[in-house]
Amino acid sequence: MPVLSHPFLRDGIEARGYQIAATQACIRCSTLLVMPTGFGKTAVQWNCIADALDSGVEKIVITAPTVGLVEQQRRMILERLRIDAECVRTYTGSDRPAKRGDIWNEGTIIIATPQVIRNDVDSGLIHLNNVGLLIIDEAHHAKGNHATAQVADRYRSQASEPWLVAATASPGSTQNAIRQLWDRLNVNRIFVAKREDDLLKPYAVDMNIATIRVMLDAKTLALLEPLEAHQFEETDALKRQGFLAPTGHLTAGLIEEAAQRASIAISRNDPRGYDAARRISDVRRMHMLLDLLKTQGLRSARSYLERADEQLREGERSTSRFLKKQVVHNFRQTVQGMDECHPKPAYVRQLVQEHLEKHPDERILIFSEYRDTVDHLVDDLNQVPNAVVDRFIGQSKRGKREGMSQKQQLEQLERFRNGEMNVLVATSVGEEGLDVPSASMVLFYEPVSSAIRTIQRRGRTARERSGSVHVLVANDTRDVHVLHASRNREKRMHSVLGRMRLETPLGSYKVRKEGKLLEFSIVEGETNQPALEFLEQEKVRLKSIEKESQNKSEANSNKKQKGNSTIAPTLHTRSRSQKSLFDFGEDSNDPWDPVLDGRGINRR
């Protein structure tokens, strides 16, 4: 196996042509790096850090959106770079301001959350003038008033010789969103790597994908009927009054627009606005109750109403009005003591049990939008033989329910990574960037509509071999609309990136160096060759392999037409010398697959 050699890189890092090409682009000038999950954006960051250290850069800053990612970056840097541990420091809100000043002065590589960097720059505690390289991980956050974007602003204004590398798998689903991102970062160029590229194809890992559509049972449908009838009456009244748009499918966005119209009416002293505002408040709560009952289950819907009781005790009048509705009262009386009747929890238990029976040493990652569902799934799955289950949720407090502290989050991830538990049930806080090396199955309790969030969910675990993903979709519910929206946004992202990959934005950063990669070389056996020479050879070699593969595919296709079956391609196994992020895709009848999923898809 060819390995990458550099004075500041440890031995054993596999040399990959596409990563060398990305490194060449990034060290030449400030770059927005867009690379599919599972292909090692982090390895390109290591290479840039090595080049910066070799160039005598005084300080390097890496920002990551969560403390978990900050700790992960430090661990991986110490594993891959030849640098003293004392020189690599984390810099987060858990450190006292007085201590942060010392950390900043003593560290060569500072790995930080962007909020802390922004706040300390603004307070004058630190200055970015001596930062020779800023790496922004999960760069899709660099928009609007997000701290990531503000750190980029301050770096551009303070650094004497700014060099920025911003990395993401999901820059946005529209051309306007992606342009806004690179304008805000003010980079010189965007480097786009696609899984269809010849240099990337050999490193794709197959993923077995199953979109599981479930039918709501008769009990759930019976519970829904009176609630939906009441909701129809309320929304119909709002439509007649002109507050709610007359469309067939009610969404949270339409409800918010209706609330804005009611506010305008109230500001004009129109008495109809007050009645509309009350109706809209009730419609919003009923919309949430129905959505939970349809997509999450009876227990989550019941928990939602129990939290409403807490709000009522705290004196919230609108909650009192909603809970006193006869239809809500009747629903609560009916479901009191009723067992869960939604089919999703049973499917989750079945999938987890079957997987652990076949693969007892492997791990499973489950995502849900709601903490209530996370809690219920943890309770359910703790009854599954051989399953050691726990939750992973955010830090914020919800009513009387505490979140997880940063320390608890890190400890939980370490337990999962070390195999102390084999099933982790997470909310959206677990979606982004975290490296879980051995999870062999990921389960989405529901699809998510955001292309960025979908891609982030898919990339939550590092892979050395093929795996599986399951997406649960409740038929005739919001799940179906969300699934289609997610697919369409990913397709649009693919199309936009395909057009934009050849464009070069005119950022204010100067070209740093020619990008000849003089200190990088490739070692294989007794041979040692320059990195760029290896890159050119890889381009020729892999293009030839791709052409040969196409010829074989055509030949197999001809055989199939004659009644012979085609031969399944051999799966590529990822080298253990390089751990990166994997991806998952959605099941689809459309033969096109989204660009940012990072591996071939073996559909069920």
Coordinates of C-alpha atoms in Angstrom, one line a residue, residues 330-539:
N330 CA -61.5 12.9 25.2
F331 CA -58.2 11.8 23.6
R332 CA -56.4 11.9 26.9
Q333 CA -59.1 9.8 28.5
T334 CA -59.0 7.3 25.7
V335 CA -55.2 6.8 25.6
Q336 CA -54.8 6.6 29.4
G337 CA -53.0 3.4 30.1
M338 CA -53.1 2.3 26.4
D339 CA -50.1 0.4 25.1
E340 CA -48.0 1.8 22.2
C341 CA -49.8 1.1 18.9
H342 CA -47.6 2.8 16.4
P343 CA -45.7 0.3 14.2
K344 CA -42.3 2.1 14.2
P345 CA -41.1 1.0 17.7
A346 CA -41.8 -2.6 16.9
Y347 CA -39.8 -2.3 13.7
V348 CA -36.9 -0.8 15.6
R349 CA -36.8 -3.6 18.1
Q350 CA -37.0 -6.2 15.4
L351 CA -34.2 -4.6 13.4
V352 CA -31.9 -4.2 16.4
Q353 CA -32.5 -7.7 17.6
E354 CA -31.9 -9.3 14.2
H355 CA -28.8 -7.3 13.7
L356 CA -27.2 -8.1 17.1
E357 CA -28.1 -11.8 16.7
K358 CA -26.1 -11.9 13.4
H359 CA -23.4 -9.4 14.5
P360 CA -23.1 -9.4 18.3
D361 CA -19.8 -7.4 18.3
E362 CA -21.1 -4.6 16.2
R363 CA -22.8 -1.3 17.0
I364 CA -26.0 0.5 16.0
L365 CA -26.7 4.2 15.8
I366 CA -30.3 5.4 15.9
F367 CA -31.5 8.9 15.2
S368 CA -34.8 10.6 16.2
E369 CA -35.9 14.2 16.0
Y370 CA -37.5 14.1 19.5
R371 CA -36.1 13.5 23.0
D372 CA -39.4 11.8 24.1
T373 CA -38.9 9.2 21.3
V374 CA -35.3 8.8 22.3
D375 CA -36.3 8.0 25.8
H376 CA -39.0 5.6 24.8
L377 CA -36.7 3.8 22.4
V378 CA -34.0 3.4 25.0
D379 CA -36.6 1.8 27.4
D380 CA -37.8 -0.5 24.6
L381 CA -34.3 -1.6 23.4
N382 CA -33.0 -2.3 26.9
Q383 CA -35.4 -5.3 26.8
V384 CA -33.6 -6.7 23.6
P385 CA -31.2 -9.5 24.4
N386 CA -27.5 -8.5 24.2
A387 CA -28.4 -4.8 23.6
V388 CA -26.6 -2.3 25.9
V389 CA -28.5 1.0 25.1
D390 CA -28.2 4.6 26.1
R391 CA -29.1 8.1 24.9
F392 CA -27.2 11.0 23.4
I393 CA -29.0 14.3 23.6
G394 CA -28.2 18.0 23.7
Q395 CA -27.4 20.2 26.6
S396 CA -30.5 22.4 26.8
K397 CA -33.0 22.0 29.5
R398 CA -36.6 21.2 28.4
G399 CA -39.0 22.0 31.2
K400 CA -38.0 20.0 34.2
R401 CA -35.9 17.6 32.0
E402 CA -32.2 18.2 32.1
G403 CA -30.0 17.8 29.0
M404 CA -26.5 16.2 28.9
S405 CA -23.5 18.3 29.9
Q406 CA -20.5 18.5 27.6
K407 CA -18.6 16.1 29.9
Q408 CA -21.5 13.6 29.8
Q409 CA -21.7 13.8 26.0
L410 CA -18.0 13.1 25.7
E411 CA -18.2 10.2 28.2
Q412 CA -21.1 8.7 26.3
L413 CA -19.4 8.8 23.0
E414 CA -16.3 7.3 24.5
R415 CA -18.4 4.4 25.9
F416 CA -19.9 3.8 22.5
R417 CA -16.5 4.0 20.8
N418 CA -15.0 1.6 23.3
G419 CA -17.8 -0.9 23.0
E420 CA -19.2 -0.5 26.5
M421 CA -22.6 -0.1 24.9
N422 CA -23.6 -1.2 21.4
V423 CA -26.7 0.8 20.7
L424 CA -26.7 4.6 20.8
V425 CA -30.0 6.5 20.4
A426 CA -29.4 10.2 19.5
T427 CA -31.2 13.4 18.7
S428 CA -29.8 15.9 16.1
V429 CA -26.9 16.7 18.4
G430 CA -25.3 13.4 17.3
E431 CA -25.7 14.2 13.6
E432 CA -22.7 16.3 12.9
G433 CA -19.1 15.2 12.4
L434 CA -18.7 12.7 15.2
D435 CA -16.6 9.7 14.4
V436 CA -18.0 6.4 15.6
P437 CA -15.6 3.9 14.1
S438 CA -17.5 0.6 14.2
A439 CA -21.3 1.3 13.9
S440 CA -22.4 -1.1 11.2
M441 CA -26.1 -0.1 11.1
V442 CA -27.7 3.3 11.2
L443 CA -31.4 3.7 11.6
F444 CA -33.4 6.9 11.0
Y445 CA -36.6 6.8 13.0
E446 CA -37.9 9.4 10.6
P447 CA -36.5 11.2 7.5
V448 CA -35.3 14.8 7.7
S449 CA -36.1 17.4 5.0
S450 CA -32.9 19.3 5.1
A451 CA -30.3 18.1 2.6
I452 CA -27.5 19.3 4.9
R453 CA -28.9 17.4 7.9
T454 CA -29.6 14.3 5.9
I455 CA -26.0 14.2 4.7
Q456 CA -24.7 14.9 8.2
R457 CA -26.8 12.0 9.6
R458 CA -25.4 9.7 7.0
G459 CA -21.8 10.6 7.8
R460 CA -21.8 10.0 11.5
T461 CA -19.6 6.9 11.5
A462 CA -16.3 5.9 10.1
R463 CA -16.4 2.7 8.0
E464 CA -13.9 0.0 7.1
R465 CA -16.4 -2.1 5.2
S466 CA -20.0 -2.0 3.9
G467 CA -22.9 -1.5 6.2
S468 CA -26.6 -0.8 6.2
V469 CA -29.1 2.1 6.8
H470 CA -32.8 1.9 7.4
V471 CA -35.2 4.8 7.2
L472 CA -38.6 4.4 8.7
V473 CA -41.4 6.2 6.9
A474 CA -45.0 6.2 8.1
N475 CA -47.3 6.1 5.0
D476 CA -49.7 9.0 4.4
T477 CA -48.0 11.2 6.9
R478 CA -45.5 14.1 7.0
D479 CA -42.7 11.5 6.7
V480 CA -43.5 11.0 3.0
H481 CA -43.4 14.7 2.2
V482 CA -40.1 15.0 4.1
L483 CA -38.5 12.1 2.3
H484 CA -39.3 13.5 -1.1
A485 CA -38.1 17.0 -0.1
S486 CA -34.8 15.6 1.1
R487 CA -34.2 13.7 -2.1
N488 CA -35.1 16.7 -4.3
R489 CA -32.8 19.0 -2.3
E490 CA -29.9 16.6 -2.6
K491 CA -30.5 16.3 -6.4
R492 CA -30.4 20.1 -6.7
M493 CA -27.2 20.2 -4.7
H494 CA -25.6 17.7 -7.0
S495 CA -26.6 19.7 -10.1
V496 CA -25.4 23.0 -8.6
L497 CA -22.1 21.7 -7.5
G498 CA -21.6 20.1 -11.0
R499 CA -21.9 23.6 -12.5
M500 CA -19.9 25.4 -9.9
R501 CA -16.9 23.1 -9.5
L502 CA -15.2 24.8 -12.5
E503 CA -15.8 28.4 -11.2
T504 CA -13.3 30.3 -9.3
P505 CA -14.6 32.9 -6.8
L506 CA -12.5 36.1 -6.4
G507 CA -11.8 36.2 -2.7
S508 CA -9.5 38.7 -1.1
Y509 CA -7.0 36.2 0.1
K510 CA -3.7 36.1 -1.8
V511 CA -2.3 33.0 -3.5
R512 CA -0.1 31.5 -0.8
K513 CA 2.2 29.3 -2.8
E514 CA 2.4 27.4 -6.0
G515 CA 1.2 24.1 -4.5
K516 CA 4.0 21.9 -5.7
L517 CA 3.8 19.7 -2.5
L518 CA 7.6 19.6 -2.4
E519 CA 7.7 18.1 1.1
F520 CA 5.2 15.4 0.4
S521 CA 6.2 12.1 -1.1
I522 CA 4.8 8.6 -1.6
V523 CA 6.5 5.6 -0.2
E524 CA 5.7 2.1 -1.4
G525 CA 8.2 -0.6 -0.6
E526 CA 11.6 0.6 -1.5
T527 CA 10.4 3.3 -3.8
N528 CA 9.9 7.0 -3.0
Q529 CA 8.4 9.4 -5.4
P530 CA 7.1 13.0 -5.4
A531 CA 3.5 13.4 -4.5
L532 CA 2.5 15.2 -7.7
E533 CA 4.1 12.5 -9.8
F534 CA 2.1 9.9 -7.9
L535 CA -1.0 12.0 -8.5
E536 CA -0.5 12.1 -12.2
Q537 CA 0.1 8.3 -12.3
E538 CA -3.1 7.7 -10.3
K539 CA -5.1 9.8 -12.7

